[in-house]
mmCIF file of C-alpha atoms in Angstrom:
data_model
loop_
_atom_site.group_PDB
_atom_site.id
_atom_site.type_symbol
_atom_site.label_atom_id
_atom_site.label_comp_id
_atom_site.label_asym_id
_atom_site.label_seq_id
_atom_site.Cartn_x
_atom_site.Cartn_y
_atom_site.Cartn_z
ATOM 1 C CA MET A 12 0.000 0.000 0.000
ATOM 2 C CA PHE A 13 1.344 3.442 -0.989
ATOM 3 C CA THR A 14 1.133 6.137 1.674
ATOM 4 C CA ALA A 15 1.673 9.835 1.205
ATOM 5 C CA ALA A 16 4.494 11.338 3.194
ATOM 6 C CA SER A 17 4.705 14.732 1.501
ATOM 7 C CA PHE A 18 1.385 16.250 2.556
ATOM 8 C CA ARG A 19 -1.062 15.739 5.413
ATOM 9 C CA VAL A 20 -4.791 16.335 5.422
ATOM 10 C CA GLY A 21 -5.324 19.972 6.388
ATOM 11 C CA ASP A 22 -2.000 21.222 4.954
ATOM 12 C CA ARG A 23 -2.111 24.432 2.907
ATOM 13 C CA VAL A 24 -0.508 23.878 -0.466
ATOM 14 C CA THR A 25 0.374 26.004 -3.501
ATOM 15 C CA ILE A 26 -0.442 24.859 -7.006
ATOM 16 C CA ARG A 27 2.405 26.118 -9.176
ATOM 17 C CA SER A 28 2.549 26.375 -12.954
ATOM 18 C CA GLY A 29 5.183 24.601 -15.019
ATOM 19 C CA GLN A 30 7.335 27.732 -14.583
ATOM 20 C CA SER A 31 7.086 27.483 -10.748
ATOM 21 C CA ILE A 32 4.737 30.475 -10.560
ATOM 22 C CA PRO A 33 2.056 30.243 -7.835
ATOM 23 C CA GLN A 34 -1.362 29.784 -9.502
ATOM 24 C CA SER A 35 -3.645 29.080 -6.569
ATOM 25 C CA ILE A 36 -3.756 28.111 -2.917
ATOM 26 C CA ALA A 37 -5.695 25.088 -1.634
ATOM 27 C CA THR A 38 -5.923 22.713 1.314
ATOM 28 C CA VAL A 39 -5.451 18.946 1.298
ATOM 29 C CA GLU A 40 -8.916 17.526 2.049
ATOM 30 C CA ARG A 41 -8.437 13.768 1.807
ATOM 31 C CA TYR A 42 -6.669 10.863 0.148
ATOM 32 C CA THR A 43 -8.287 8.221 -2.036
ATOM 33 C CA HIS A 44 -7.121 5.088 -3.861
ATOM 34 C CA ASP A 45 -5.220 3.732 -0.853
ATOM 35 C CA GLY A 46 -3.434 7.047 -0.314
ATOM 36 C CA ARG A 47 -2.203 7.417 -3.893
ATOM 37 C CA CYS A 48 -4.593 10.242 -4.888
ATOM 38 C CA MET A 49 -4.702 13.570 -3.031
ATOM 39 C CA VAL A 50 -7.947 15.604 -3.258
ATOM 40 C CA LEU A 51 -7.631 19.356 -2.694
ATOM 41 C CA SER A 52 -10.214 21.861 -1.473
ATOM 42 C CA ASP A 53 -10.674 23.199 -5.019
ATOM 43 C CA GLY A 54 -11.832 19.738 -6.115
ATOM 44 C CA SER A 55 -8.698 18.906 -8.107
ATOM 45 C CA GLU A 56 -7.045 15.514 -7.762
ATOM 46 C CA TRP A 57 -3.288 14.929 -7.725
ATOM 47 C CA ARG A 58 -0.836 12.145 -7.197
ATOM 48 C CA ALA A 59 -0.041 11.936 -3.505
ATOM 49 C CA ASP A 60 3.393 13.473 -4.093
ATOM 50 C CA GLY A 61 1.839 16.420 -5.987
ATOM 51 C CA ARG A 62 3.968 15.911 -9.082
ATOM 52 C CA ARG A 63 1.126 15.603 -11.586
ATOM 53 C CA GLN A 64 -2.638 15.610 -11.746
ATOM 54 C CA TRP A 65 -4.335 12.315 -11.012
ATOM 55 C CA GLY A 66 -5.479 10.535 -14.132
ATOM 56 C CA PHE A 67 -3.192 12.421 -16.521
ATOM 57 C CA ARG A 68 -2.719 10.311 -19.666
ATOM 58 C CA GLY A 69 0.760 11.051 -20.896
ATOM 59 C CA SER A 70 4.314 9.971 -20.414
ATOM 60 C CA TYR A 71 5.697 13.533 -20.378
ATOM 61 C CA TYR A 72 4.240 16.076 -17.976
ATOM 62 C CA LYS A 73 5.264 19.692 -17.674
ATOM 63 C CA GLY A 74 2.142 21.085 -16.096
ATOM 64 C CA PRO A 75 1.274 22.435 -12.684
ATOM 65 C CA VAL A 76 2.499 20.746 -9.514
ATOM 66 C CA VAL A 77 1.501 20.885 -5.849
ATOM 67 C CA GLU A 78 4.135 22.111 -3.410
ATOM 68 C CA PRO A 79 4.092 23.100 0.254
ATOM 69 C CA PHE A 80 2.692 26.580 0.898
ATOM 70 C CA GLU A 81 5.363 29.233 1.305
ATOM 71 C CA PRO A 82 4.951 32.694 2.842
ATOM 72 C CA GLY A 83 4.156 35.200 0.105
ATOM 73 C CA ASP A 84 2.394 32.705 -2.177
ATOM 74 C CA ASP A 85 -1.053 34.014 -1.222
ATOM 75 C CA ASP A 86 -0.006 37.633 -1.875
ATOM 76 C CA PHE A 87 1.381 36.659 -5.287
ATOM 77 C CA VAL A 88 -1.826 34.814 -6.239
ATOM 78 C CA ALA A 89 -4.015 37.699 -5.025
ATOM 79 C CA LYS A 90 -1.962 40.257 -6.963
ATOM 80 C CA ARG A 91 -2.007 38.140 -10.124
ATOM 81 C CA ARG A 92 -5.795 37.671 -9.939
ATOM 82 C CA SER A 93 -6.371 41.367 -9.224
ATOM 83 C CA ILE A 94 -4.289 42.364 -12.242
ATOM 84 C CA GLY A 95 -6.279 39.950 -14.399
ATOM 85 C CA ALA A 96 -9.599 41.315 -13.146
ATOM 86 C CA LEU A 97 -8.503 44.914 -13.738
ATOM 87 C CA ARG A 98 -7.298 44.091 -17.253
ATOM 88 C CA LYS A 99 -10.584 42.364 -18.056
ATOM 89 C CA PHE A 100 -12.537 45.317 -16.642
ATOM 90 C CA ALA A 101 -10.515 47.894 -18.570
ATOM 91 C CA ASP A 102 -10.623 45.876 -21.784
ATOM 92 C CA GLY A 103 -14.423 45.969 -21.691
ATOM 93 C CA LEU A 104 -14.661 49.746 -21.271
ATOM 94 C CA THR A 105 -16.146 51.696 -24.159
ATOM 95 C CA MET A 106 -18.177 54.855 -24.476
ATOM 96 C CA ASP A 107 -21.249 52.599 -24.234
ATOM 97 C CA THR A 108 -20.345 51.385 -20.742
ATOM 98 C CA PRO A 109 -23.187 51.698 -18.230
ATOM 99 C CA LEU A 110 -20.810 53.333 -15.726
ATOM 100 C CA THR A 111 -21.135 57.077 -15.366
ATOM 101 C CA ALA A 112 -18.267 59.480 -15.926
ATOM 102 C CA GLU A 113 -18.330 60.175 -12.173
ATOM 103 C CA ALA A 114 -17.997 56.469 -11.311
ATOM 104 C CA LEU A 115 -15.089 56.068 -13.736
ATOM 105 C CA ARG A 116 -13.413 59.150 -12.239
ATOM 106 C CA ARG A 117 -13.695 57.660 -8.728
ATOM 107 C CA ILE A 118 -12.076 54.439 -9.964
ATOM 108 C CA LEU A 119 -9.298 56.403 -11.648
ATOM 109 C CA ASP A 120 -8.760 58.511 -8.501
ATOM 110 C CA VAL A 121 -8.231 55.354 -6.424
ATOM 111 C CA VAL A 122 -5.808 53.972 -9.038
ATOM 112 C CA ASP A 123 -3.865 57.258 -9.090
ATOM 113 C CA LYS A 124 -3.726 57.369 -5.278
ATOM 114 C CA GLU A 125 -2.422 53.782 -5.082
ATOM 115 C CA LYS A 126 0.178 54.430 -7.807
ATOM 116 C CA ALA A 127 1.424 57.524 -5.961
ATOM 117 C CA SER A 128 1.581 55.566 -2.692
ATOM 118 C CA ALA A 129 3.565 52.762 -4.350
ATOM 119 C CA GLN A 130 5.983 55.233 -5.957
ATOM 120 C CA GLY A 131 6.483 56.970 -2.607
ATOM 121 C CA ALA A 132 7.215 53.638 -0.923
ATOM 122 C CA ALA A 133 9.685 52.733 -3.656
ATOM 123 C CA LYS A 134 11.550 56.019 -3.113
ATOM 124 C CA GLY A 135 11.656 55.403 0.635
ATOM 125 C CA ASP A 136 9.292 58.203 1.645
#
């Protein structure tokens, strides 16, 4: 019988892309198939060692992997998702948008304030 030594039920883990970039954060929920398959809180299934997704049908795998959670992974994932949401929002803006000019100005004011704050922090202010 194969038993998983890498992760325990309840462990926070990071799913990383093939380039070792954090994609998402999950928790180990349970093991199935005599401990060979690890089920995460997002519903995905992985080999117990986290090296490839359970049921993958290929001899060569360069996809995401599960690794132990490291400090900063959650901030990276949150930043990446926020950037994606902002890009999607901005890409959909046209003159026909239902948002008013005032609402768009408020959004832009917050963006400008955050940019100024980040520039000040980078300069050591």
